[in-house]
PDB file of C-alpha atoms in Angstrom:
ATOM      1  CA  UNK A  26       7.508  10.218 -18.778  1.00 65.00           C
ATOM      2  CA  UNK A  27      10.932   8.574 -18.595  1.00 72.00           C
ATOM      3  CA  UNK A  28      13.487   9.219 -21.286  1.00 70.00           C
ATOM      4  CA  UNK A  29      15.475   6.077 -21.777  1.00 76.00           C
ATOM      5  CA  UNK A  30      18.340   6.202 -24.235  1.00 72.00           C
ATOM      6  CA  UNK A  31      20.798   3.303 -24.289  1.00 78.00           C
ATOM      7  CA  UNK A  32      24.201   4.494 -25.305  1.00 81.00           C
ATOM      8  CA  UNK A  33      26.758   2.143 -26.824  1.00 82.00           C
ATOM      9  CA  UNK A  34      28.980   2.479 -23.748  1.00 85.00           C
ATOM     10  CA  UNK A  35      26.236   0.926 -21.594  1.00 83.00           C
ATOM     11  CA  UNK A  36      26.338  -2.240 -23.667  1.00 83.00           C
ATOM     12  CA  UNK A  37      30.130  -2.422 -23.371  1.00 85.00           C
ATOM     13  CA  UNK A  38      29.984  -1.940 -19.606  1.00 90.00           C
ATOM     14  CA  UNK A  39      27.324  -4.625 -19.306  1.00 89.00           C
ATOM     15  CA  UNK A  40      29.497  -7.072 -21.255  1.00 90.00           C
ATOM     16  CA  UNK A  41      32.535  -6.229 -19.141  1.00 93.00           C
ATOM     17  CA  UNK A  42      30.562  -6.595 -15.905  1.00 95.00           C
ATOM     18  CA  UNK A  43      29.250  -9.999 -16.986  1.00 95.00           C
ATOM     19  CA  UNK A  44      32.804 -11.077 -17.853  1.00 95.00           C
ATOM     20  CA  UNK A  45      34.170  -9.993 -14.465  1.00 97.00           C
ATOM     21  CA  UNK A  46      31.274 -11.734 -12.731  1.00 97.00           C
ATOM     22  CA  UNK A  47      31.974 -14.981 -14.583  1.00 97.00           C
ATOM     23  CA  UNK A  48      35.664 -14.763 -13.667  1.00 98.00           C
ATOM     24  CA  UNK A  49      34.771 -14.296 -10.000  1.00 98.00           C
ATOM     25  CA  UNK A  50      32.392 -17.251 -10.071  1.00 98.00           C
ATOM     26  CA  UNK A  51      35.091 -19.355 -11.750  1.00 98.00           C
ATOM     27  CA  UNK A  52      37.694 -18.389  -9.153  1.00 98.00           C
ATOM     28  CA  UNK A  53      35.322 -19.192  -6.303  1.00 98.00           C
ATOM     29  CA  UNK A  54      34.543 -22.541  -7.944  1.00 97.00           C
ATOM     30  CA  UNK A  55      38.233 -23.415  -8.224  1.00 97.00           C
ATOM     31  CA  UNK A  56      38.938 -22.530  -4.578  1.00 96.00           C
ATOM     32  CA  UNK A  57      35.884 -24.491  -3.407  1.00 96.00           C
ATOM     33  CA  UNK A  58      36.848 -27.479  -5.557  1.00 95.00           C
ATOM     34  CA  UNK A  59      40.402 -27.514  -4.226  1.00 92.00           C
ATOM     35  CA  UNK A  60      39.084 -27.352  -0.668  1.00 87.00           C
ATOM     36  CA  UNK A  61      36.710 -30.266  -1.248  1.00 86.00           C
ATOM     37  CA  UNK A  62      39.468 -32.375  -2.813  1.00 87.00           C
ATOM     38  CA  UNK A  63      41.856 -31.597   0.040  1.00 82.00           C
ATOM     39  CA  UNK A  64      39.313 -32.596   2.687  1.00 78.00           C
ATOM     40  CA  UNK A  65      38.216 -35.745   0.835  1.00 81.00           C
ATOM     41  CA  UNK A  66      41.783 -36.960   0.306  1.00 79.00           C
ATOM     42  CA  UNK A  67      42.522 -36.815   4.019  1.00 71.00           C
ATOM     43  CA  UNK A  68      39.947 -39.504   4.754  1.00 71.00           C
ATOM     44  CA  UNK A  69      40.176 -39.204   8.530  1.00 69.00           C
ATOM     45  CA  UNK A  70      38.763 -35.965   9.951  1.00 63.00           C
ATOM     46  CA  UNK A  71      41.319 -35.998  12.780  1.00 65.00           C
ATOM     47  CA  UNK A  72      44.094 -35.621  10.224  1.00 63.00           C
ATOM     48  CA  UNK A  73      42.587 -32.351   9.051  1.00 63.00           C
ATOM     49  CA  UNK A  74      43.705 -30.613  12.275  1.00 63.00           C
ATOM     50  CA  UNK A  75      47.334 -31.595  11.811  1.00 59.00           C
ATOM     51  CA  UNK A  76      47.556 -31.498   8.009  1.00 59.00           C
ATOM     52  CA  UNK A  77      48.876 -27.928   7.712  1.00 62.00           C
ATOM     53  CA  UNK A  78      49.537 -27.173  11.344  1.00 63.00           C
ATOM     54  CA  UNK A  79      51.640 -28.338  14.229  1.00 67.00           C
ATOM     55  CA  UNK A  80      50.056 -31.213  16.153  1.00 65.00           C
ATOM     56  CA  UNK A  81      48.801 -30.122  19.562  1.00 69.00           C
ATOM     57  CA  UNK A  82      49.322 -32.912  22.121  1.00 72.00           C
ATOM     58  CA  UNK A  83      46.761 -31.411  24.481  1.00 72.00           C
ATOM     59  CA  UNK A  84      43.913 -32.253  22.091  1.00 71.00           C
ATOM     60  CA  UNK A  85      44.897 -35.916  21.717  1.00 71.00           C
ATOM     61  CA  UNK A  86      42.893 -38.034  24.184  1.00 73.00           C
ATOM     62  CA  UNK A  87      44.809 -40.032  26.789  1.00 73.00           C
ATOM     63  CA  UNK A  88      45.800 -43.542  25.701  1.00 67.00           C
ATOM     64  CA  UNK A  89      46.002 -42.718  21.999  1.00 61.00           C
ATOM     65  CA  UNK A  90      49.431 -42.770  20.478  1.00 56.00           C
ATOM     66  CA  UNK A  91      50.560 -41.043  17.343  1.00 54.00           C
ATOM     67  CA  UNK A  92      49.426 -42.760  14.210  1.00 52.00           C
TER      68      UNK A  92
END
């Protein structure tokens, strides 16, 4: 036979855990949304390589100039 007594502190911890979980989900949603917007605004996938980084000439195929 299992004795199961719910103390008041268990309810407070549950509420706090749910709150922290919702904050984490919200933060992840914001980061994901910002990433999607950043990628969609670039338009051309080739620009994604050089958006935040230094352009590497060795990856640009021969005959293509800088745009």
